[in-house]
Amino acid sequence: MTDARPSLADHTAAPGAAAPPRRGSRESALELMERGWRLKDTTVLDEMAAPECTYHLAGHPPMGSAEFMELMGQIWRAKPDLRVETFEIIEDGDWVATRLRFSGTQSGELLGIPPTGRYVSIDEMVLERWDEHGKLLELHQEADFLGMLGSLGVVPPKDAGPLGIFAHTFTSAIRFTWLRRKARRSGSGSN
């Protein structure tokens, strides 16, 4: 079986030769989603991202591919049963917008939160820009982090009044201290 993915050699035609057909940005975005999140392919950014690619995530300074791959690894470890659902994908030239949902059980530390054992989902919008060779140039992500924190029990429910917020804060401090100790004893609290 042959590999249908284009290689760098496919894009270095001799002068005067016909240029290879342009790979669609939508197809590139779908391959990145499949390999990076569903298959947990650690080489995907090395192969699909341009060296100057930047990743823009809410609450983080812009990062390069190495930092983004580290974040992907943290998410894989925190939610080993990670599931990704794609709801819509729209292509406009070099830009691709995707609406999706990440879900799974938080059984490892996630963004400093000790393992809760809770099933959590987070809705996201991702905007990507691709070059004519199917290389990722930039990625912008917006996500419902507040909803995720609510699912993990980190923030109080939306309808909690002042007394409910106080009670949540007090019980959460106790619960997260207990979860951290439990994770240290089991050895699962490390990234």
Coordinates of N, CA, C and O in Angstrom, one line a residue:
M1 N 0.9 -1.2 0.0 CA 0.0 0.0 0.0 C 0.9 1.2 0.0 O 1.8 1.3 0.7
T2 N 0.6 2.2 -0.8 CA 1.4 3.4 -0.9 C 0.8 4.5 0.0 O -0.4 4.5 0.2
D3 N 1.7 5.4 0.4 CA 1.3 6.5 1.2 C 0.8 7.6 0.3 O 1.6 8.1 -0.6
A4 N -0.4 8.1 0.4 CA -1.0 9.1 -0.4 C -0.7 10.5 0.0 O -1.0 11.4 -0.7
R5 N 0.0 10.7 1.1 CA 0.3 12.0 1.5 C 1.5 12.6 0.7 O 2.4 11.9 0.4
P6 N 1.4 13.9 0.3 CA 2.5 14.5 -0.4 C 3.7 14.6 0.4 O 3.7 14.8 1.6
S7 N 4.9 14.5 -0.3 CA 6.1 14.7 0.4 C 6.7 16.0 0.0 O 6.3 16.6 -1.0
L8 N 7.8 16.4 0.6 CA 8.5 17.6 0.2 C 9.0 17.5 -1.2 O 8.9 18.5 -2.0
A9 N 9.4 16.3 -1.6 CA 9.8 16.1 -3.0 C 8.7 16.5 -4.0 O 9.0 16.9 -5.1
D10 N 7.5 16.3 -3.6 CA 6.4 16.5 -4.5 C 6.3 18.0 -4.8 O 5.6 18.4 -5.8
H11 N 6.9 18.9 -4.0 CA 6.8 20.3 -4.2 C 8.0 21.0 -4.7 O 8.1 22.2 -4.7
T12 N 9.0 20.2 -5.1 CA 10.2 20.8 -5.6 C 10.4 20.4 -7.1 O 11.4 19.8 -7.5
A13 N 9.4 20.7 -7.9 CA 9.5 20.4 -9.3 C 10.6 21.2 -10.0 O 10.9 22.3 -9.6
A14 N 11.1 20.6 -11.1 CA 12.1 21.3 -11.9 C 11.5 22.5 -12.5 O 10.3 22.6 -12.8
P15 N 12.4 23.5 -12.8 CA 11.9 24.8 -13.4 C 11.2 24.4 -14.7 O 11.6 23.6 -15.5
G16 N 10.0 25.1 -14.9 CA 9.2 24.8 -16.2 C 8.3 23.7 -16.1 O 7.4 23.5 -16.9
A17 N 8.4 22.8 -15.0 CA 7.5 21.7 -14.9 C 6.2 22.2 -14.3 O 6.2 23.2 -13.6
A18 N 5.2 21.5 -14.5 CA 3.9 21.8 -14.0 C 3.9 21.7 -12.4 O 4.5 20.8 -11.9
A19 N 3.3 22.7 -11.7 CA 3.3 22.6 -10.3 C 2.3 21.5 -9.8 O 1.4 21.2 -10.5
P20 N 2.6 20.9 -8.7 CA 1.7 19.8 -8.2 C 0.4 20.4 -7.9 O 0.3 21.6 -7.6
P21 N -0.7 19.6 -7.9 CA -2.0 20.2 -7.5 C -2.0 20.7 -6.1 O -1.3 20.1 -5.2
R22 N -2.7 21.8 -5.8 CA -2.7 22.3 -4.5 C -3.5 21.4 -3.6 O -4.6 21.0 -3.9
R23 N -2.9 21.2 -2.4 CA -3.6 20.4 -1.4 C -4.6 21.3 -0.7 O -4.3 22.4 -0.3
G24 N -5.8 20.9 -0.5 CA -6.9 21.7 0.1 C -6.6 21.9 1.6 O -6.1 21.0 2.3
S25 N -6.8 23.1 2.1 CA -6.6 23.4 3.5 C -7.5 22.6 4.3 O -7.1 22.2 5.4
R26 N -8.7 22.3 3.9 CA -9.7 21.5 4.6 C -9.1 20.1 4.8 O -9.2 19.5 5.9
E27 N -8.6 19.5 3.8 CA -8.0 18.2 3.9 C -6.8 18.2 4.9 O -6.6 17.2 5.6
S28 N -6.0 19.2 4.8 CA -4.9 19.3 5.7 C -5.3 19.4 7.2 O -4.8 18.7 8.1
A29 N -6.4 20.2 7.4 CA -6.9 20.4 8.8 C -7.5 19.1 9.3 O -7.3 18.7 10.4
L30 N -8.2 18.3 8.4 CA -8.7 17.0 8.8 C -7.6 16.0 9.2 O -7.7 15.3 10.1
E31 N -6.6 16.0 8.4 CA -5.5 15.1 8.6 C -4.8 15.5 9.9 O -4.4 14.6 10.7
L32 N -4.6 16.8 10.2 CA -4.0 17.2 11.5 C -4.8 16.8 12.6 O -4.3 16.2 13.6
M33 N -6.1 16.9 12.5 CA -7.1 16.5 13.6 C -7.0 15.0 13.8 O -6.8 14.5 14.9
E34 N -7.0 14.2 12.7 CA -7.0 12.8 12.8 C -5.7 12.3 13.4 O -5.7 11.5 14.4
R35 N -4.5 12.7 12.9 CA -3.2 12.2 13.3 C -2.9 12.8 14.7 O -2.3 12.1 15.6
G36 N -3.1 14.1 14.9 CA -2.7 14.7 16.2 C -3.5 14.4 17.4 O -3.0 14.2 18.4
W37 N -4.8 14.3 17.2 CA -5.7 14.1 18.4 C -6.2 12.6 18.4 O -6.2 12.0 19.5
R38 N -6.7 12.1 17.3 CA -7.3 10.8 17.4 C -6.2 9.7 17.5 O -6.3 8.7 18.2
L39 N -5.2 9.8 16.7 CA -4.1 8.8 16.6 C -2.9 9.1 17.6 O -2.0 8.3 17.7
K40 N -2.9 10.3 18.1 CA -1.8 10.7 19.0 C -0.4 10.6 18.4 O 0.5 10.1 19.0
D41 N -0.3 11.0 17.2 CA 0.9 10.9 16.4 C 1.9 12.0 16.8 O 1.6 13.2 16.6
T42 N 3.0 11.7 17.4 CA 3.9 12.7 17.9 C 4.7 13.3 16.8 O 5.4 14.3 17.1
T43 N 4.7 12.8 15.6 CA 5.4 13.4 14.5 C 4.6 14.4 13.7 O 5.1 15.0 12.7
V44 N 3.3 14.5 14.0 CA 2.4 15.2 13.1 C 2.8 16.7 12.9 O 2.8 17.2 11.8
L45 N 3.2 17.4 13.9 CA 3.6 18.8 13.7 C 4.9 18.9 13.0 O 5.1 19.9 12.3
D46 N 5.8 18.0 13.2 CA 7.1 18.0 12.5 C 6.9 17.9 11.0 O 7.5 18.5 10.2
E47 N 5.9 17.1 10.6 CA 5.6 16.9 9.2 C 4.6 17.9 8.6 O 4.7 18.3 7.4
M48 N 3.6 18.4 9.4 CA 2.6 19.2 8.8 C 2.7 20.7 9.1 O 2.0 21.5 8.5
A49 N 3.5 21.1 10.1 CA 3.6 22.5 10.5 C 4.8 23.2 9.9 O 5.9 22.5 9.9
A50 N 4.7 24.4 9.4 CA 5.9 25.1 8.9 C 6.7 25.5 10.1 O 6.2 25.6 11.2
P51 N 8.1 25.6 9.9 CA 8.9 25.9 11.0 C 8.5 27.2 11.8 O 8.7 27.2 13.0
E52 N 8.0 28.1 11.1 CA 7.6 29.4 11.8 C 6.2 29.4 12.3 O 5.7 30.5 12.7
C53 N 5.5 28.3 12.3 CA 4.1 28.2 12.7 C 3.9 28.7 14.1 O 4.8 28.4 15.0
T54 N 2.9 29.4 14.4 CA 2.6 29.9 15.7 C 1.2 29.4 16.2 O 0.3 29.3 15.3
Y55 N 1.0 29.2 17.4 CA -0.2 28.7 18.0 C -0.7 29.7 19.0 O 0.1 30.0 19.9
H56 N -1.9 30.1 18.9 CA -2.5 31.1 19.8 C -3.7 30.5 20.5 O -4.7 30.2 20.0
L57 N -3.5 30.3 21.9 CA -4.5 29.7 22.7 C -4.8 30.7 23.8 O -4.0 31.4 24.3
A58 N -6.1 30.8 24.1 CA -6.6 31.7 25.2 C -5.8 31.4 26.5 O -5.6 30.3 26.9
G59 N -5.3 32.5 27.1 CA -4.6 32.3 28.3 C -3.1 31.9 28.2 O -2.4 31.8 29.2
H60 N -2.6 31.8 27.0 CA -1.2 31.4 26.8 C -0.5 32.4 25.8 O -1.2 32.9 24.9
P61 N 0.7 32.7 26.0 CA 1.4 33.5 25.0 C 1.6 32.7 23.8 O 1.5 31.4 23.8
P62 N 1.8 33.3 22.6 CA 1.9 32.5 21.4 C 3.1 31.5 21.6 O 4.1 31.8 22.3
M63 N 2.9 30.3 21.0 CA 3.9 29.3 21.1 C 4.3 28.7 19.8 O 3.5 28.9 18.8
G64 N 5.4 28.0 19.8 CA 5.8 27.3 18.6 C 5.4 25.8 18.6 O 4.7 25.4 19.6
S65 N 5.8 25.1 17.7 CA 5.3 23.7 17.5 C 5.8 22.8 18.7 O 5.0 22.0 19.2
A66 N 7.0 23.0 19.2 CA 7.5 22.2 20.3 C 6.6 22.4 21.6 O 6.3 21.5 22.3
E67 N 6.3 23.7 21.9 CA 5.5 24.0 23.1 C 4.1 23.4 22.9 O 3.5 22.9 23.8
F68 N 3.5 23.6 21.7 CA 2.2 23.1 21.4 C 2.1 21.5 21.5 O 1.2 21.0 22.0
M69 N 3.2 20.9 21.0 CA 3.2 19.4 21.1 C 3.3 19.0 22.6 O 2.7 18.0 23.0
E70 N 4.0 19.7 23.4 CA 4.1 19.5 24.9 C 2.7 19.6 25.5 O 2.3 18.7 26.3
L71 N 1.9 20.6 25.1 CA 0.6 20.8 25.6 C -0.3 19.6 25.1 O -1.1 19.1 25.9
M72 N -0.1 19.2 23.9 CA -0.9 18.0 23.4 C -0.6 16.8 24.2 O -1.5 16.0 24.6
G73 N 0.7 16.6 24.5 CA 1.1 15.4 25.3 C 0.4 15.5 26.7 O 0.0 14.5 27.3
Q74 N 0.4 16.7 27.3 CA -0.3 16.8 28.6 C -1.7 16.4 28.6 O -2.3 15.8 29.5
I75 N -2.4 16.9 27.5 CA -3.8 16.5 27.3 C -4.0 15.0 27.1 O -4.9 14.4 27.7
W76 N -3.2 14.4 26.3 CA -3.3 12.9 26.1 C -3.1 12.2 27.4 O -3.8 11.2 27.7
R77 N -2.1 12.6 28.2 CA -1.9 12.0 29.5 C -3.0 12.2 30.5 O -3.4 11.3 31.3
A78 N -3.6 13.4 30.5 CA -4.6 13.7 31.4 C -5.9 13.0 31.1 O -6.7 12.7 32.0
K79 N -6.2 12.8 29.8 CA -7.4 12.2 29.3 C -7.1 11.1 28.3 O -7.2 11.2 27.1
P80 N -6.6 9.9 28.8 CA -6.2 8.8 27.9 C -7.3 8.3 27.0 O -7.1 7.8 26.0
D81 N -8.6 8.5 27.4 CA -9.7 8.1 26.6 C -10.3 9.3 25.8 O -11.4 9.3 25.4
L82 N -9.4 10.2 25.5 CA -9.8 11.4 24.7 C -10.6 11.1 23.5 O -10.2 10.2 22.7
R83 N -11.7 11.8 23.3 CA -12.5 11.6 22.1 C -12.7 13.0 21.5 O -12.9 14.0 22.2
V84 N -12.6 13.1 20.2 CA -12.8 14.3 19.4 C -13.9 14.2 18.5 O -14.0 13.3 17.7
E85 N -14.9 15.1 18.6 CA -16.0 15.2 17.6 C -15.9 16.4 16.8 O -15.8 17.5 17.4
T86 N -16.0 16.3 15.5 CA -16.0 17.5 14.6 C -17.4 17.7 14.2 O -18.1 16.8 13.6
F87 N -17.9 18.9 14.4 CA -19.3 19.3 14.1 C -19.4 20.0 12.8 O -20.3 19.7 12.0
E88 N -18.5 21.0 12.6 CA -18.5 21.7 11.3 C -17.1 22.1 10.9 O -16.3 22.3 11.8
I89 N -16.9 22.1 9.6 CA -15.6 22.6 9.2 C -15.8 23.4 7.9 O -16.5 23.0 7.0
I90 N -15.3 24.6 7.9 CA -15.5 25.6 6.8 C -14.1 26.0 6.3 O -13.3 26.4 7.0
E91 N -14.0 25.9 5.0 CA -12.7 26.4 4.3 C -13.0 27.6 3.5 O -14.0 27.7 2.8
D92 N -12.1 28.6 3.6 CA -12.1 29.8 2.8 C -10.7 30.1 2.4 O -9.9 30.7 3.2
G93 N -10.3 29.6 1.3 CA -8.9 29.8 0.8 C -8.0 29.1 1.7 O -8.1 27.9 1.9
D94 N -7.0 29.8 2.3 CA -6.0 29.2 3.1 C -6.5 29.0 4.6 O -5.8 28.4 5.4
W95 N -7.7 29.5 4.9 CA -8.2 29.4 6.3 C -9.2 28.3 6.4 O -10.0 28.1 5.5
V96 N -9.2 27.7 7.6 CA -10.1 26.6 7.9 C -10.6 26.9 9.3 O -9.8 27.1 10.2
A97 N -11.9 26.9 9.5 CA -12.6 27.1 10.8 C -13.2 25.8 11.1 O -14.0 25.2 10.3
T98 N -13.0 25.3 12.4 CA -13.6 24.0 12.8 C -14.3 24.2 14.1 O -13.7 24.8 15.0
R99 N -15.5 23.7 14.3 CA -16.2 23.6 15.5 C -16.2 22.2 16.0 O -16.6 21.3 15.3
L100 N -15.6 22.0 17.2 CA -15.5 20.6 17.7 C -15.6 20.5 19.2 O -15.7 21.5 19.9
R101 N -15.6 19.3 19.7 CA -15.7 19.0 21.1 C -14.6 17.9 21.5 O -14.5 16.9 20.8
F102 N -13.9 18.2 22.5 CA -12.9 17.3 23.1 C -13.6 16.8 24.4 O -14.1 17.5 25.2
S103 N -13.6 15.4 24.6 CA -14.1 14.9 25.8 C -13.3 13.7 26.3 O -12.6 13.1 25.5
G104 N -13.4 13.4 27.6 CA -12.7 12.3 28.2 C -12.7 12.4 29.7 O -13.2 13.3 30.2
T105 N -12.2 11.3 30.3 CA -12.1 11.2 31.7 C -10.8 11.8 32.2 O -9.8 11.4 31.8
Q106 N -10.8 12.7 33.1 CA -9.6 13.3 33.6 C -9.0 12.4 34.7 O -9.3 12.5 35.8
S107 N -8.1 11.6 34.2 CA -7.4 10.6 35.1 C -5.9 11.0 35.4 O -5.2 10.3 36.0
G108 N -5.5 12.2 34.8 CA -4.2 12.7 35.1 C -4.3 14.2 35.3 O -5.3 14.8 35.1
E109 N -3.2 14.8 35.8 CA -3.2 16.2 36.0 C -3.4 17.0 34.7 O -2.9 16.6 33.6
L110 N -4.3 18.0 34.8 CA -4.7 18.7 33.6 C -4.6 20.2 33.9 O -5.4 20.7 34.8
L111 N -3.7 20.9 33.3 CA -3.5 22.3 33.5 C -3.4 22.7 35.0 O -3.9 23.7 35.5
G112 N -2.7 21.9 35.8 CA -2.4 22.1 37.2 C -3.5 21.5 38.1 O -3.4 21.6 39.3
I113 N -4.6 21.0 37.5 CA -5.7 20.4 38.3 C -5.4 18.9 38.5 O -5.2 18.2 37.5
P114 N -5.4 18.5 39.7 CA -5.1 17.1 40.0 C -6.2 16.2 39.4 O -7.3 16.7 39.1
P115 N -5.9 14.9 39.2 CA -6.9 14.0 38.6 C -8.2 14.0 39.4 O -8.2 13.7 40.6
T116 N -9.3 14.2 38.8 CA -10.6 14.2 39.4 C -11.4 12.9 39.2 O -12.3 12.6 39.9
G117 N -11.1 12.2 38.1 CA -11.8 11.0 37.7 C -13.1 11.4 37.0 O -14.0 10.6 36.7
R118 N -13.4 12.7 36.8 CA -14.6 13.1 36.2 C -14.5 13.1 34.7 O -13.5 13.5 34.1
Y119 N -15.6 12.8 34.1 CA -15.8 12.9 32.6 C -16.0 14.4 32.3 O -16.8 15.0 32.9
V120 N -15.3 14.9 31.3 CA -15.3 16.3 31.0 C -15.3 16.5 29.5 O -14.7 15.7 28.8
S121 N -16.1 17.5 29.1 CA -16.0 17.9 27.6 C -15.8 19.4 27.5 O -16.2 20.1 28.4
I122 N -15.3 19.8 26.4 CA -15.0 21.2 26.2 C -15.2 21.5 24.7 O -14.7 20.7 23.8
D123 N -16.1 22.4 24.4 CA -16.4 22.9 23.1 C -15.3 23.9 22.6 O -15.0 24.7 23.4
E124 N -14.9 23.8 21.4 CA -13.9 24.7 20.9 C -14.2 25.1 19.5 O -14.9 24.5 18.7
M125 N -13.5 26.3 19.1 CA -13.5 26.8 17.8 C -12.0 26.9 17.4 O -11.3 27.5 18.2
V126 N -11.6 26.3 16.3 CA -10.2 26.4 15.9 C -10.1 27.0 14.5 O -10.9 26.7 13.6
L127 N -9.3 28.0 14.4 CA -9.0 28.7 13.1 C -7.6 28.4 12.7 O -6.7 28.7 13.5
E128 N -7.4 27.9 11.5 CA -6.1 27.5 11.0 C -5.8 28.2 9.7 O -6.7 28.3 8.9
R129 N -4.5 28.5 9.5 CA -4.1 29.0 8.1 C -3.0 28.1 7.6 O -2.1 27.7 8.3
W130 N -3.2 27.7 6.4 CA -2.4 26.7 5.7 C -1.7 27.3 4.5 O -2.3 28.1 3.8
D131 N -0.5 26.9 4.1 CA 0.1 27.3 2.9 C -0.3 26.4 1.7 O -1.0 25.5 1.9
E132 N 0.2 26.8 0.6 CA -0.1 26.0 -0.7 C 0.4 24.6 -0.7 O 0.0 23.8 -1.5
H133 N 1.3 24.2 0.2 CA 1.9 22.9 0.3 C 1.3 22.0 1.4 O 1.8 21.0 1.7
G134 N 0.2 22.6 2.0 CA -0.4 21.8 3.1 C 0.4 21.9 4.4 O 0.3 21.0 5.3
K135 N 1.1 23.0 4.6 CA 1.8 23.2 5.9 C 1.1 24.2 6.7 O 0.6 25.3 6.2
L136 N 0.9 23.9 8.0 CA 0.2 24.8 8.9 C 1.1 26.0 9.2 O 2.2 25.9 9.6
L137 N 0.5 27.2 9.1 CA 1.2 28.5 9.4 C 0.8 29.1 10.7 O 1.7 29.7 11.3
E138 N -0.4 29.0 11.1 CA -0.9 29.5 12.4 C -2.2 28.8 12.8 O -2.9 28.3 11.9
L139 N -2.4 28.7 14.1 CA -3.6 28.1 14.7 C -4.0 29.0 15.8 O -3.2 29.4 16.6
H140 N -5.3 29.3 15.8 CA -6.0 30.1 16.8 C -7.1 29.2 17.4 O -7.9 28.6 16.7
Q141 N -7.1 29.2 18.8 CA -8.1 28.3 19.4 C -8.9 29.1 20.5 O -8.3 29.9 21.2
E142 N -10.2 29.0 20.5 CA -11.0 29.5 21.5 C -11.8 28.4 22.1 O -12.4 27.6 21.3
A143 N -11.9 28.3 23.4 CA -12.6 27.1 24.0 C -13.4 27.6 25.3 O -13.1 28.6 25.9
D144 N -14.4 26.7 25.6 CA -15.2 27.0 26.8 C -14.5 26.4 28.0 O -14.9 25.4 28.6
F145 N -13.4 27.1 28.4 CA -12.7 26.7 29.6 C -13.5 26.8 30.9 O -13.4 26.0 31.8
L146 N -14.4 27.8 31.0 CA -15.2 28.0 32.1 C -16.1 26.8 32.3 O -16.3 26.2 33.4
G147 N -16.7 26.3 31.2 CA -17.6 25.1 31.2 C -16.8 23.9 31.7 O -17.3 23.1 32.5
M148 N -15.6 23.8 31.2 CA -14.7 22.6 31.6 C -14.4 22.7 33.0 O -14.5 21.7 33.7
L149 N -14.0 23.9 33.5 CA -13.7 24.0 35.0 C -14.9 23.7 35.8 O -14.8 23.1 36.9
G150 N -16.1 24.1 35.4 CA -17.3 23.7 36.1 C -17.6 22.2 36.1 O -17.9 21.7 37.2
S151 N -17.3 21.5 35.0 CA -17.4 20.1 35.0 C -16.5 19.4 35.9 O -16.8 18.3 36.5
L152 N -15.3 20.0 36.1 CA -14.3 19.4 36.9 C -14.5 19.8 38.4 O -13.8 19.3 39.3
G153 N -15.5 20.7 38.6 CA -15.8 21.1 40.0 C -14.8 22.2 40.5 O -14.8 22.4 41.7
V154 N -14.1 22.8 39.6 CA -13.1 23.8 40.0 C -13.8 25.1 40.3 O -13.4 25.9 41.3
V155 N -14.8 25.5 39.6 CA -15.6 26.7 39.8 C -17.0 26.3 40.2 O -17.5 25.2 39.9
P156 N -17.7 27.2 40.9 CA -19.0 26.9 41.4 C -20.0 26.9 40.2 O -19.8 27.5 39.2
P157 N -21.1 26.2 40.4 CA -22.2 26.2 39.4 C -22.7 27.6 39.1 O -22.6 28.5 40.0
K158 N -23.2 27.8 37.9 CA -23.6 29.2 37.5 C -24.7 29.8 38.4 O -24.7 31.0 38.7
D159 N -25.5 28.9 39.0 CA -26.6 29.5 39.8 C -26.3 29.5 41.3 O -27.2 29.8 42.1
A160 N -25.1 29.3 41.6 CA -24.7 29.4 43.1 C -24.8 30.9 43.5 O -24.2 31.7 42.9
G161 N -25.4 31.1 44.6 CA -25.5 32.4 45.2 C -24.2 32.6 46.1 O -23.3 31.8 46.1
P162 N -24.2 33.7 46.8 CA -23.0 34.0 47.6 C -22.6 32.9 48.6 O -21.5 32.6 48.8
L163 N -23.6 32.4 49.3 CA -23.4 31.3 50.2 C -22.9 30.1 49.5 O -22.0 29.4 50.0
G164 N -23.5 29.8 48.4 CA -23.1 28.6 47.6 C -21.7 28.7 47.1 O -20.9 27.8 47.1
I165 N -21.3 29.9 46.7 CA -19.9 30.2 46.2 C -18.9 30.0 47.4 O -17.9 29.3 47.2
F166 N -19.3 30.5 48.6 CA -18.4 30.3 49.8 C -18.3 28.8 50.1 O -17.2 28.3 50.3
A167 N -19.4 28.1 50.1 CA -19.4 26.6 50.4 C -18.6 25.9 49.4 O -17.8 25.0 49.7
H168 N -18.7 26.2 48.1 CA -18.0 25.6 47.0 C -16.5 25.8 47.2 O -15.7 24.9 47.1
T169 N -16.1 27.0 47.5 CA -14.7 27.4 47.7 C -14.1 26.5 48.8 O -13.0 26.0 48.7
F170 N -14.8 26.5 50.0 CA -14.3 25.7 51.1 C -14.2 24.2 50.8 O -13.2 23.6 51.1
T171 N -15.3 23.7 50.3 CA -15.2 22.2 50.0 C -14.2 21.9 48.9 O -13.6 20.8 48.9
S172 N -14.1 22.8 47.9 CA -13.1 22.5 46.8 C -11.7 22.5 47.3 O -10.9 21.7 46.9
A173 N -11.4 23.4 48.2 CA -10.0 23.5 48.8 C -9.7 22.1 49.5 O -8.6 21.6 49.3
I174 N -10.7 21.6 50.2 CA -10.5 20.3 50.9 C -10.3 19.2 49.8 O -9.4 18.4 49.9
R175 N -11.3 19.2 48.9 CA -11.3 18.1 47.9 C -10.0 18.1 47.0 O -9.4 17.1 46.8
F176 N -9.5 19.3 46.6 CA -8.3 19.3 45.8 C -7.1 19.0 46.5 O -6.1 18.4 46.0
T177 N -7.0 19.3 47.8 CA -5.9 18.9 48.7 C -5.9 17.4 48.7 O -4.9 16.7 48.6
W178 N -7.1 16.8 49.0 CA -7.2 15.3 49.0 C -6.8 14.7 47.7 O -6.1 13.7 47.7
L179 N -7.3 15.3 46.6 CA -6.9 14.7 45.2 C -5.4 14.8 45.0 O -4.9 13.8 44.4
R180 N -4.8 15.9 45.3 CA -3.3 16.0 45.1 C -2.6 14.9 45.9 O -1.6 14.3 45.5
R181 N -3.0 14.8 47.2 CA -2.3 13.7 48.0 C -2.5 12.3 47.4 O -1.6 11.5 47.4
K182 N -3.7 12.1 47.0 CA -4.0 10.8 46.4 C -3.2 10.6 45.1 O -2.6 9.5 44.9
A183 N -3.1 11.6 44.3 CA -2.3 11.5 43.1 C -0.8 11.3 43.4 O -0.1 10.5 42.7
R184 N -0.3 12.0 44.4 CA 1.1 11.8 44.8 C 1.4 10.3 45.3 O 2.4 9.7 44.9
R185 N 0.4 9.8 46.1 CA 0.6 8.4 46.6 C 0.6 7.4 45.5 O 1.3 6.4 45.5
S186 N -0.3 7.6 44.5 CA -0.4 6.7 43.4 C 0.6 6.9 42.3 O 0.7 6.1 41.4
G187 N 1.3 8.1 42.3 CA 2.3 8.3 41.3 C 1.7 8.8 40.0 O 2.4 9.0 39.0
S188 N 0.4 9.1 39.9 CA -0.3 9.6 38.7 C -0.3 11.1 38.6 O -0.8 11.6 37.6
G189 N 0.2 11.8 39.5 CA 0.1 13.3 39.5 C 1.2 13.9 38.6 O 1.1 15.1 38.4
S190 N 2.1 13.2 38.1 CA 3.2 13.8 37.3 C 2.7 13.9 35.9 O 1.9 13.2 35.4
N191 N 3.3 14.9 35.2 CA 3.0 15.1 33.8 C 3.7 14.2 32.9 O 4.7 13.9 32.7

